[in-house]
mmCIF file of C-alpha atoms and ligand atoms in Angstrom:
data_model
loop_
_atom_site.group_PDB
_atom_site.id
_atom_site.type_symbol
_atom_site.label_atom_id
_atom_site.label_comp_id
_atom_site.label_asym_id
_atom_site.label_seq_id
_atom_site.Cartn_x
_atom_site.Cartn_y
_atom_site.Cartn_z
ATOM 1 C CA MET A 1 -0.042 -0.097 0.231
ATOM 2 C CA VAL A 2 1.244 3.425 -0.435
ATOM 3 C CA SER A 3 1.172 5.782 2.053
ATOM 4 C CA PRO A 4 -0.233 9.546 2.003
ATOM 5 C CA VAL A 5 2.821 10.748 2.141
ATOM 6 C CA GLU A 6 4.033 9.257 -1.194
ATOM 7 C CA HIS A 7 1.443 10.837 -3.056
ATOM 8 C CA ALA A 8 1.686 14.639 -1.158
ATOM 9 C CA ARG A 9 2.548 16.657 -3.616
ATOM 10 C CA LEU A 10 2.371 19.822 -1.877
ATOM 11 C CA SER A 11 4.297 19.763 1.819
ATOM 12 C CA PRO A 12 4.323 22.081 4.488
ATOM 13 C CA SER A 13 8.283 22.683 3.742
ATOM 14 C CA ALA A 14 7.651 24.090 0.218
ATOM 15 C CA SER A 15 4.638 26.451 1.123
ATOM 16 C CA SER A 16 6.359 29.859 0.406
ATOM 17 C CA ARG A 17 7.066 28.409 -2.502
ATOM 18 C CA TRP A 18 3.281 26.770 -3.715
ATOM 19 C CA LEU A 19 1.612 29.352 -1.521
ATOM 20 C CA THR A 20 2.849 31.868 -3.656
ATOM 21 C CA CYS A 21 3.554 30.672 -7.064
ATOM 22 C CA THR A 22 0.728 28.041 -7.309
ATOM 23 C CA PRO A 23 1.449 26.822 -10.811
ATOM 24 C CA SER A 24 4.857 26.131 -9.824
ATOM 25 C CA VAL A 25 4.305 22.924 -8.328
ATOM 26 C CA VAL A 26 3.043 20.517 -11.260
ATOM 27 C CA PHE A 27 5.390 23.135 -13.701
ATOM 28 C CA SER A 28 8.114 21.919 -11.798
ATOM 29 C CA ALA A 29 7.244 18.329 -11.018
ATOM 30 C CA PRO A 30 9.059 16.799 -14.270
ATOM 31 C CA TYR A 31 12.100 18.429 -12.703
ATOM 32 C CA GLU A 32 11.823 16.945 -9.228
ATOM 33 C CA LYS A 33 13.621 14.102 -9.905
ATOM 34 C CA GLU A 34 17.042 16.449 -11.142
ATOM 35 C CA ARG A 35 17.439 17.055 -7.372
ATOM 36 C CA LYS A 36 19.476 15.639 -4.890
ATOM 37 C CA ASP A 37 20.231 15.902 -1.046
ATOM 38 C CA THR A 38 22.607 18.146 -0.203
ATOM 39 C CA THR A 39 25.332 17.915 2.410
ATOM 40 C CA PHE A 40 23.176 21.144 4.490
ATOM 41 C CA THR A 41 19.933 18.823 4.664
ATOM 42 C CA ALA A 42 21.509 15.719 5.366
ATOM 43 C CA GLU A 43 23.436 17.666 8.367
ATOM 44 C CA GLY A 44 20.052 19.065 9.232
ATOM 45 C CA THR A 45 18.410 15.745 9.662
ATOM 46 C CA ALA A 46 21.404 14.476 11.654
ATOM 47 C CA ALA A 47 21.090 17.642 13.632
ATOM 48 C CA HIS A 48 17.499 17.234 14.472
ATOM 49 C CA ALA A 49 17.829 13.553 15.064
ATOM 50 C CA LEU A 50 20.678 14.165 18.292
ATOM 51 C CA ALA A 51 17.909 16.657 19.339
ATOM 52 C CA GLU A 52 15.358 14.791 19.456
ATOM 53 C CA LEU A 53 17.522 11.620 21.197
ATOM 54 C CA LYS A 54 18.127 14.338 23.660
ATOM 55 C CA LEU A 55 14.791 15.914 24.362
ATOM 56 C CA GLN A 56 12.831 12.334 24.533
ATOM 57 C CA PHE A 57 15.639 11.895 27.633
ATOM 58 C CA ASP A 58 14.917 14.848 28.855
ATOM 59 C CA ASN A 59 11.234 15.294 29.243
ATOM 60 C CA GLY A 60 11.581 11.053 30.531
ATOM 61 C CA LYS A 61 10.045 9.533 27.019
ATOM 62 C CA ILE A 62 12.948 7.283 27.308
ATOM 63 C CA THR A 63 15.431 5.367 29.750
ATOM 64 C CA LYS A 64 18.291 6.491 30.521
ATOM 65 C CA ARG A 65 19.938 3.500 29.438
ATOM 66 C CA LYS A 66 18.415 4.160 25.945
ATOM 67 C CA PHE A 67 19.543 7.389 25.751
ATOM 68 C CA SER A 68 23.492 6.874 26.300
ATOM 69 C CA ALA A 69 23.292 3.404 23.908
ATOM 70 C CA GLN A 70 21.849 5.350 21.390
ATOM 71 C CA LEU A 71 24.051 8.733 21.721
ATOM 72 C CA LYS A 72 27.118 6.610 21.572
ATOM 73 C CA LYS A 73 25.992 5.085 18.719
ATOM 74 C CA PHE A 74 25.084 8.374 16.886
ATOM 75 C CA LYS A 75 28.410 9.644 17.880
ATOM 76 C CA ARG A 76 30.227 6.593 16.512
ATOM 77 C CA GLU A 77 28.302 6.360 13.106
ATOM 78 C CA ASN A 78 27.041 9.771 12.132
ATOM 79 C CA GLU A 79 29.626 11.181 9.817
ATOM 80 C CA TYR A 80 28.562 14.789 11.204
ATOM 81 C CA TYR A 81 28.865 14.577 14.883
ATOM 82 C CA SER A 82 31.470 17.037 16.225
ATOM 83 C CA VAL A 83 32.333 18.180 19.447
ATOM 84 C CA SER A 84 30.863 21.580 18.578
ATOM 85 C CA PHE A 85 28.267 19.828 16.505
ATOM 86 C CA GLU A 86 27.014 18.875 19.940
ATOM 87 C CA GLU A 87 27.090 22.250 21.158
ATOM 88 C CA TYR A 88 24.643 23.950 18.977
ATOM 89 C CA VAL A 89 22.232 20.979 19.729
ATOM 90 C CA ASP A 90 22.550 21.795 23.112
ATOM 91 C CA ASP A 91 22.178 25.134 22.762
ATOM 92 C CA TYR A 92 18.693 24.309 21.233
ATOM 93 C CA VAL A 93 17.578 21.521 23.203
ATOM 94 C CA GLY A 94 18.549 23.891 26.146
ATOM 95 C CA PHE A 95 16.285 26.604 24.816
ATOM 96 C CA VAL A 96 13.368 24.142 24.213
ATOM 97 C CA ASN A 97 13.320 22.847 27.903
ATOM 98 C CA GLU A 98 13.524 26.349 29.084
ATOM 99 C CA THR A 99 10.361 27.149 27.136
ATOM 100 C CA ILE A 100 8.808 24.063 28.459
ATOM 101 C CA ALA A 101 9.687 24.980 32.247
ATOM 102 C CA SER A 102 8.101 28.248 31.612
ATOM 103 C CA TYR A 103 4.905 26.725 31.278
ATOM 104 C CA GLU A 104 2.589 25.463 34.016
ATOM 105 C CA GLN A 105 2.001 21.604 33.260
ATOM 106 C CA PRO A 106 2.439 21.476 29.627
ATOM 107 C CA GLU A 107 1.835 18.344 27.397
ATOM 108 C CA VAL A 108 5.246 18.197 24.972
ATOM 109 C CA GLU A 109 5.187 15.946 21.556
ATOM 110 C CA LEU A 110 8.100 15.680 19.631
ATOM 111 C CA GLU A 111 8.315 15.322 16.298
ATOM 112 C CA GLN A 112 4.842 14.786 15.844
ATOM 113 C CA ARG A 113 3.175 14.298 12.931
ATOM 114 C CA VAL A 114 0.478 16.546 11.520
ATOM 115 C CA ASN A 115 -2.321 16.097 9.134
ATOM 116 C CA LEU A 116 -3.219 18.825 7.289
ATOM 117 C CA SER A 117 -6.020 17.231 4.954
ATOM 118 C CA ASP A 118 -8.547 19.162 5.573
ATOM 119 C CA TRP A 119 -6.847 22.457 4.225
ATOM 120 C CA VAL A 120 -4.583 21.032 1.520
ATOM 121 C CA GLU A 121 -5.697 17.316 0.441
ATOM 122 C CA GLY A 122 -2.963 14.948 1.117
ATOM 123 C CA CYS A 123 -0.571 17.052 2.843
ATOM 124 C CA TYR A 124 1.619 15.862 6.098
ATOM 125 C CA GLY A 125 3.884 17.055 7.776
ATOM 126 C CA THR A 126 6.195 16.964 10.815
ATOM 127 C CA SER A 127 6.693 19.904 13.949
ATOM 128 C CA ASP A 128 10.078 19.420 15.554
ATOM 129 C CA VAL A 129 8.543 20.445 18.970
ATOM 130 C CA VAL A 130 4.677 20.745 19.930
ATOM 131 C CA ILE A 131 4.238 22.464 23.280
ATOM 132 C CA MET A 132 0.728 22.509 24.589
ATOM 133 C CA THR A 133 -1.289 24.430 27.677
ATOM 134 C CA ASP A 134 -4.928 24.914 28.791
ATOM 135 C CA SER A 135 -4.961 28.135 26.231
ATOM 136 C CA ILE A 136 -1.471 28.198 24.032
ATOM 137 C CA LEU A 137 -0.403 25.806 21.516
ATOM 138 C CA HIS A 138 3.484 26.659 20.922
ATOM 139 C CA ILE A 139 5.449 25.264 17.893
ATOM 140 C CA ILE A 140 9.000 25.167 17.685
ATOM 141 C CA ASP A 141 10.899 24.543 14.827
ATOM 142 C CA LEU A 142 14.859 23.660 14.922
ATOM 143 C CA LYS A 143 16.653 24.999 11.676
ATOM 144 C CA TYR A 144 20.241 24.035 11.583
ATOM 145 C CA GLY A 145 21.596 26.345 8.663
ATOM 146 C CA LYS A 146 24.011 28.963 9.284
ATOM 147 C CA GLY A 147 23.310 30.773 6.160
ATOM 148 C CA VAL A 148 20.501 33.120 6.332
ATOM 149 C CA PRO A 149 18.158 33.881 9.449
ATOM 150 C CA VAL A 150 14.797 32.637 9.101
ATOM 151 C CA SER A 151 12.198 34.848 10.492
ATOM 152 C CA ALA A 152 9.315 33.459 11.782
ATOM 153 C CA VAL A 153 6.888 36.288 10.941
ATOM 154 C CA GLU A 154 3.968 34.968 9.049
ATOM 155 C CA ASN A 155 6.630 31.744 8.229
ATOM 156 C CA PRO A 156 3.926 30.045 6.639
ATOM 157 C CA GLN A 157 5.857 26.114 6.872
ATOM 158 C CA LEU A 158 5.058 26.940 10.662
ATOM 159 C CA MET A 159 2.270 28.130 10.348
ATOM 160 C CA LEU A 160 0.898 25.479 8.489
ATOM 161 C CA TYR A 161 2.699 22.740 11.606
ATOM 162 C CA ALA A 162 0.576 24.826 13.733
ATOM 163 C CA LEU A 163 -2.823 24.177 11.744
ATOM 164 C CA GLY A 164 -1.743 20.679 12.184
ATOM 165 C CA ALA A 165 -1.010 20.309 15.663
ATOM 166 C CA TYR A 166 -4.420 22.097 16.188
ATOM 167 C CA HIS A 167 -6.234 19.579 14.185
ATOM 168 C CA GLU A 168 -4.753 17.104 16.164
ATOM 169 C CA PHE A 169 -4.941 18.334 19.809
ATOM 170 C CA ASN A 170 -7.693 20.474 19.979
ATOM 171 C CA LEU A 171 -10.406 18.122 21.360
ATOM 172 C CA ALA A 172 -8.646 18.137 24.590
ATOM 173 C CA TYR A 173 -7.584 21.281 24.872
ATOM 174 C CA ASP A 174 -9.376 25.151 24.675
ATOM 175 C CA PHE A 175 -6.258 27.006 23.039
ATOM 176 C CA GLU A 176 -6.960 30.951 22.406
ATOM 177 C CA LYS A 177 -3.549 31.521 20.674
ATOM 178 C CA VAL A 178 -0.461 29.921 18.794
ATOM 179 C CA ARG A 179 2.675 30.610 19.576
ATOM 180 C CA MET A 180 5.791 29.660 16.794
ATOM 181 C CA THR A 181 8.974 30.065 16.994
ATOM 182 C CA ILE A 182 12.190 29.516 14.769
ATOM 183 C CA TYR A 183 15.813 28.489 16.489
ATOM 184 C CA GLN A 184 18.667 28.607 14.330
ATOM 185 C CA PRO A 185 21.168 28.022 17.117
ATOM 186 C CA ARG A 186 24.697 28.536 14.653
ATOM 187 C CA LEU A 187 23.029 32.332 13.577
ATOM 188 C CA TYR A 188 22.737 32.955 17.706
ATOM 189 C CA ASP A 189 18.871 33.547 16.041
ATOM 190 C CA THR A 190 15.440 33.242 17.514
ATOM 191 C CA SER A 191 12.109 34.250 16.130
ATOM 192 C CA THR A 192 8.689 34.293 17.809
ATOM 193 C CA TYR A 193 5.276 34.865 16.194
ATOM 194 C CA GLU A 194 1.903 34.578 17.691
ATOM 195 C CA LEU A 195 -1.415 34.570 16.397
ATOM 196 C CA SER A 196 -4.971 33.834 17.526
ATOM 197 C CA ILE A 197 -6.308 30.779 17.226
ATOM 198 C CA LYS A 198 -9.432 32.340 15.070
ATOM 199 C CA GLU A 199 -6.845 34.319 12.563
ATOM 200 C CA LEU A 200 -4.688 31.188 12.310
ATOM 201 C CA LEU A 201 -7.892 29.472 10.981
ATOM 202 C CA ASP A 202 -9.178 32.063 8.931
ATOM 203 C CA TRP A 203 -5.662 32.112 7.535
ATOM 204 C CA GLY A 204 -6.034 28.361 6.799
ATOM 205 C CA VAL A 205 -9.738 28.236 5.157
ATOM 206 C CA ASN A 206 -9.636 31.603 3.436
ATOM 207 C CA PHE A 207 -5.679 31.829 2.203
ATOM 208 C CA VAL A 208 -4.336 27.776 2.099
ATOM 209 C CA LYS A 209 -7.314 26.303 0.788
ATOM 210 C CA PRO A 210 -7.858 27.917 -2.199
ATOM 211 C CA ARG A 211 -4.503 28.305 -2.680
ATOM 212 C CA ALA A 212 -3.726 24.342 -2.506
ATOM 213 C CA GLN A 213 -6.309 23.701 -4.602
ATOM 214 C CA LEU A 214 -5.213 26.287 -7.255
ATOM 215 C CA ALA A 215 -1.658 24.571 -6.887
ATOM 216 C CA LEU A 216 -2.928 20.966 -7.347
ATOM 217 C CA ALA A 217 -4.497 21.758 -10.483
ATOM 218 C CA GLY A 218 -1.557 23.845 -12.091
ATOM 219 C CA GLU A 219 -3.652 27.015 -11.864
ATOM 220 C CA GLY A 220 -3.156 30.451 -10.933
ATOM 221 C CA GLU A 221 -0.169 33.156 -11.923
ATOM 222 C CA PHE A 222 3.171 32.520 -11.871
ATOM 223 C CA ALA A 223 5.050 34.627 -9.245
ATOM 224 C CA PRO A 224 8.613 34.581 -9.491
ATOM 225 C CA SER A 225 10.510 35.968 -6.484
ATOM 226 C CA GLU A 226 13.399 35.593 -4.250
ATOM 227 C CA LYS A 227 11.814 33.592 -1.485
ATOM 228 C CA ALA A 228 9.213 31.528 -3.787
ATOM 229 C CA CYS A 229 11.997 30.572 -6.960
ATOM 230 C CA ARG A 230 14.834 29.698 -4.233
ATOM 231 C CA PHE A 231 14.011 25.958 -4.250
ATOM 232 C CA CYS A 232 12.121 25.616 -7.088
ATOM 233 C CA PRO A 233 12.967 22.380 -8.772
ATOM 234 C CA ALA A 234 12.714 24.328 -12.063
ATOM 235 C CA ARG A 235 14.237 27.639 -11.029
ATOM 236 C CA ALA A 236 17.062 27.300 -13.889
ATOM 237 C CA VAL A 237 14.659 26.817 -16.757
ATOM 238 C CA CYS A 238 11.209 28.738 -15.897
ATOM 239 C CA LYS A 239 10.545 31.821 -17.915
ATOM 240 C CA ALA A 240 8.895 33.765 -15.698
ATOM 241 C CA ARG A 241 11.681 34.128 -13.612
ATOM 242 C CA ALA A 242 13.592 34.648 -16.589
ATOM 243 C CA GLU A 243 11.572 37.677 -17.732
ATOM 244 C CA LYS A 244 11.510 38.561 -13.921
ATOM 245 C CA ASN A 245 15.574 38.899 -13.860
ATOM 246 C CA LEU A 246 15.660 40.354 -17.557
ATOM 247 C CA GLU A 247 12.746 43.158 -16.611
ATOM 248 C CA VAL A 248 15.816 45.517 -15.162
ATOM 249 C CA ALA A 249 18.006 45.285 -18.341
ATOM 250 C CA ILE A 250 15.364 45.462 -20.499
ATOM 251 C CA LYS A 251 13.881 48.705 -19.029
ATOM 252 C CA TYR A 252 17.280 50.819 -19.028
ATOM 253 C CA ASP A 253 17.675 49.622 -22.600
ATOM 254 C CA PHE A 254 15.198 51.917 -23.539
ATOM 255 C CA ALA A 255 15.851 54.918 -20.752
ATOM 256 C CA ASP A 256 16.420 58.558 -22.237
ATOM 257 C CA ALA A 257 19.334 59.573 -20.404
ATOM 258 C CA ASN A 258 23.311 57.641 -21.420
ATOM 259 C CA ALA A 259 24.308 57.246 -17.197
ATOM 260 C CA LEU A 260 21.696 55.479 -15.073
ATOM 261 C CA GLU A 261 20.502 57.753 -12.155
ATOM 262 C CA GLY A 262 20.537 56.920 -8.352
ATOM 263 C CA ASP A 263 17.890 55.626 -8.115
ATOM 264 C CA GLN A 264 18.169 53.329 -11.229
ATOM 265 C CA ILE A 265 20.951 51.725 -9.817
ATOM 266 C CA SER A 266 19.237 51.155 -6.259
ATOM 267 C CA GLU A 267 17.048 49.374 -8.502
ATOM 268 C CA ILE A 268 19.460 47.041 -10.418
ATOM 269 C CA LEU A 269 20.909 46.607 -6.925
ATOM 270 C CA ASN A 270 17.829 45.230 -5.593
ATOM 271 C CA GLN A 271 17.993 42.464 -8.455
ATOM 272 C CA SER A 272 21.248 42.115 -8.837
ATOM 273 C CA LYS A 273 21.751 38.933 -5.952
ATOM 274 C CA GLU A 274 18.955 36.858 -7.291
ATOM 275 C CA ILE A 275 20.309 37.866 -10.903
ATOM 276 C CA LYS A 276 23.885 36.867 -10.291
ATOM 277 C CA LYS A 277 22.197 33.543 -8.388
ATOM 278 C CA TRP A 278 19.706 32.643 -11.858
ATOM 279 C CA LEU A 279 22.759 33.000 -13.919
ATOM 280 C CA ASP A 280 24.572 30.551 -12.171
ATOM 281 C CA GLU A 281 21.510 28.073 -12.359
ATOM 282 C CA VAL A 282 20.729 28.413 -15.653
ATOM 283 C CA GLU A 283 24.742 27.446 -16.488
ATOM 284 C CA GLU A 284 24.965 24.776 -14.312
ATOM 285 C CA TRP A 285 21.396 23.546 -15.799
ATOM 286 C CA ALA A 286 22.962 23.470 -19.461
ATOM 287 C CA LEU A 287 26.076 21.674 -18.075
ATOM 288 C CA ILE A 288 24.080 18.974 -16.723
ATOM 289 C CA GLN A 289 21.789 18.727 -19.693
ATOM 290 C CA ALA A 290 25.135 19.016 -21.937
ATOM 291 C CA ARG A 291 27.382 16.344 -19.786
ATOM 292 C CA ASP A 292 24.723 14.093 -18.791
ATOM 293 C CA LYS A 293 21.988 13.774 -21.860
ATOM 294 C CA GLY A 294 23.825 15.108 -24.274
ATOM 295 C CA GLN A 295 21.913 17.882 -25.202
ATOM 296 C CA HIS A 296 23.411 20.896 -27.882
ATOM 297 C CA PHE A 297 22.882 24.514 -26.852
ATOM 298 C CA GLU A 298 23.643 26.158 -30.520
ATOM 299 C CA GLY A 299 27.188 28.043 -30.187
ATOM 300 C CA TRP A 300 28.136 26.001 -27.052
ATOM 301 C CA LYS A 301 30.195 22.911 -26.535
ATOM 302 C CA LEU A 302 31.599 20.490 -23.750
ATOM 303 C CA VAL A 303 35.443 20.329 -23.525
ATOM 304 C CA GLU A 304 37.457 19.383 -20.493
ATOM 305 C CA GLY A 305 38.440 21.730 -18.070
ATOM 306 C CA ARG A 306 41.593 22.881 -16.953
ATOM 307 C CA SER A 307 43.377 20.942 -14.570
ATOM 308 C CA THR A 308 46.372 21.153 -12.163
ATOM 309 C CA ARG A 309 49.672 18.672 -12.429
ATOM 310 C CA LYS A 310 49.891 16.435 -9.208
ATOM 311 C CA ILE A 311 51.782 14.540 -7.583
ATOM 312 C CA THR A 312 50.767 10.700 -7.329
ATOM 313 C CA ASN A 313 52.681 9.446 -4.155
ATOM 314 C CA ALA A 314 53.965 11.732 -1.995
ATOM 315 C CA GLU A 315 55.955 9.169 0.107
ATOM 316 C CA VAL A 316 57.619 8.385 -2.847
ATOM 317 C CA ALA A 317 58.240 11.336 -4.605
ATOM 318 C CA ALA A 318 59.961 12.826 -1.218
ATOM 319 C CA GLY A 319 62.162 9.277 -0.818
ATOM 320 C CA ILE A 320 62.949 10.185 -4.468
ATOM 321 C CA LEU A 321 64.253 13.992 -4.162
ATOM 322 C CA THR A 322 65.970 13.378 -0.469
ATOM 323 C CA GLU A 323 68.044 10.461 -2.162
ATOM 324 C CA ALA A 324 68.906 12.681 -4.755
ATOM 325 C CA GLY A 325 70.173 15.626 -2.416
ATOM 326 C CA TYR A 326 67.418 17.988 -2.237
ATOM 327 C CA SER A 327 66.114 18.328 1.833
ATOM 328 C CA ASP A 328 64.411 21.573 1.868
ATOM 329 C CA ILE A 329 61.087 19.874 -0.059
ATOM 330 C CA PHE A 330 58.455 19.883 2.585
ATOM 331 C CA LYS A 331 56.168 23.039 3.478
ATOM 332 C CA PRO A 332 56.214 24.402 7.489
ATOM 333 C CA GLN A 333 53.865 22.769 9.969
ATOM 334 C CA GLU A 334 50.577 24.902 8.910
ATOM 335 C CA LEU A 335 47.659 25.118 11.928
ATOM 336 C CA LYS A 336 44.013 24.153 11.089
ATOM 337 C CA THR A 337 41.879 26.747 10.067
ATOM 338 C CA LEU A 338 39.948 28.364 13.167
ATOM 339 C CA THR A 339 36.774 26.540 11.931
ATOM 340 C CA GLN A 340 38.175 23.604 11.672
ATOM 341 C CA LEU A 341 39.804 23.765 15.140
ATOM 342 C CA GLU A 342 36.917 25.173 16.785
ATOM 343 C CA LYS A 343 34.866 22.175 15.566
ATOM 344 C CA LEU A 344 37.526 19.958 16.912
ATOM 345 C CA VAL A 345 37.588 21.418 20.464
ATOM 346 C CA GLY A 346 33.854 22.383 20.618
ATOM 347 C CA LYS A 347 33.148 26.212 20.860
ATOM 348 C CA LYS A 348 33.120 26.480 24.702
ATOM 349 C CA LYS A 349 36.741 24.679 25.303
ATOM 350 C CA PHE A 350 37.809 26.921 22.239
ATOM 351 C CA GLY A 351 36.717 29.948 23.956
ATOM 352 C CA GLU A 352 38.750 29.175 26.957
ATOM 353 C CA LEU A 353 41.856 28.283 25.505
ATOM 354 C CA LEU A 354 42.329 30.607 22.586
ATOM 355 C CA ASN A 355 40.238 33.787 23.384
ATOM 356 C CA ASP A 356 42.867 36.068 23.530
ATOM 357 C CA LEU A 357 44.646 34.669 20.655
ATOM 358 C CA ILE A 358 41.560 35.439 18.500
ATOM 359 C CA VAL A 359 40.788 38.970 16.628
ATOM 360 C CA LYS A 360 38.132 39.872 14.570
ATOM 361 C CA PRO A 361 39.735 42.538 12.041
ATOM 362 C CA GLU A 362 37.182 44.723 10.572
ATOM 363 C CA GLY A 363 35.175 43.678 7.465
ATOM 364 C CA LYS A 364 35.808 45.597 3.637
ATOM 365 C CA PRO A 365 33.282 47.749 3.559
ATOM 366 C CA THR A 366 30.072 46.129 1.772
ATOM 367 C CA LEU A 367 26.538 47.018 0.407
ATOM 368 C CA VAL A 368 23.855 45.405 1.820
ATOM 369 C CA VAL A 369 20.048 46.034 1.989
ATOM 370 C CA GLU A 370 18.674 48.231 4.767
ATOM 371 C CA THR A 371 17.248 45.501 6.156
ATOM 372 C CA ASP A 372 20.198 44.018 7.127
ATOM 373 C CA LYS A 373 20.775 43.561 10.956
ATOM 374 C CA ARG A 374 24.415 44.873 10.801
ATOM 375 C CA PRO A 375 24.630 48.764 11.814
ATOM 376 C CA GLU A 376 25.498 51.103 8.982
ATOM 377 C CA ILE A 377 29.259 52.120 8.993
ATOM 378 C CA SER A 378 30.096 55.837 8.359
ATOM 379 C CA SER A 379 31.255 56.806 4.765
ATOM 380 C CA LEU A 380 33.187 59.663 3.246
ATOM 381 C CA GLY A 381 29.970 60.757 2.125
ATOM 382 C CA GLN A 382 27.632 60.381 5.172
ATOM 383 C CA ALA A 383 31.245 62.612 7.437
ATOM 384 C CA ILE A 384 30.540 65.752 4.838
ATOM 385 C CA LYS A 385 26.870 65.524 5.533
ATOM 386 C CA ASP A 386 27.459 65.068 9.225
ATOM 387 C CA PHE A 387 29.675 67.955 9.599
ATOM 388 C CA GLU A 388 26.829 70.263 6.706
HETATM 389 S S1 LIG B 401 10.907 29.305 -10.765
HETATM 390 FE FE1 LIG B 401 9.997 30.686 -9.016
HETATM 391 S S2 LIG B 401 8.744 31.582 -10.999
HETATM 392 FE FE2 LIG B 401 9.167 29.927 -12.097
HETATM 393 S S3 LIG B 401 7.684 28.697 -11.650
HETATM 394 FE FE3 LIG B 401 9.799 27.913 -9.725
HETATM 395 S S4 LIG B 401 8.578 29.403 -7.762
HETATM 396 FE FE4 LIG B 401 7.679 29.919 -9.996
#
């Protein structure tokens, strides 16, 4: 028998895509199989597994004996385990335990399977932590990545988990509001968002349900955006995305003046990150098609890339050179990188041992969007303005 998960085409984790760009699910389905599990997702899965094990023990769901045996096995067998990996997981586990302790007589469910079929046909998900009290339903989600901070505010994935948890437990509780938290230990970032149950249910019925129906039918308008297209399997071949990225260039082709104005540069800057990413993705996709499927692109050909010579057996080569009378043939011993050492020693111990020897040089001035959390540094222009 095929499980409902295998039928589900709309998942909570991809909801920021299909809720905004509804035709994307059907349109991108043929490209889905070309996607591979990345190291990042595998590392995230490992972090979730270790966190679940620790939380199960801390919350009396498994015996000490079982916990110790499984922890030992995890440390021995999991390729992502390191002292600093465990420290990050412990940081998250500590946060979850503190949150649980802040409620009076809460019930806790870990890795809770939630059913969203009332709103999205055949859709299921798994919520990392569900805390329930008489009036509050609290969802906590671990994001182990360290790429970008993910906000919990109006985050559809979390709101879907909350809907599913509400569906699962509302008969036994009198929830009035739902709290949703994203915890990112590697970015030291926490984000929480709160809604009344009424607002959540309205969102489910009036926004999610109709958009899910459109998405499953492959209908609606294509809506390219950085968020929606980021993990879309069709992102390299999608015309709507290409048109959006070329929009800026086409627009200035017909502009009157020869030089761009400041606000036009701002508009290009707004789009530049997404355009660079899109160009890289189109290049990568074309390479895969040419290399693995023999597809030909007019004016392009597949060649062997540049490579550098290398010694096949360093030990034998060193022996030959020494015998020939050369002594200065080895590199001086080199310390591993700061990140590698921190991974080896663990963040806390590393800090204790080497804090006095670590400096953080001033970073090169970088232009970023105004919403970036870093404080603005003063430029020459600003200094002149201040002086005036
Ligand atoms: S690439 Fe973007 S616009 Fe195109 S289908 Fe995917 S999400 Fe929609």
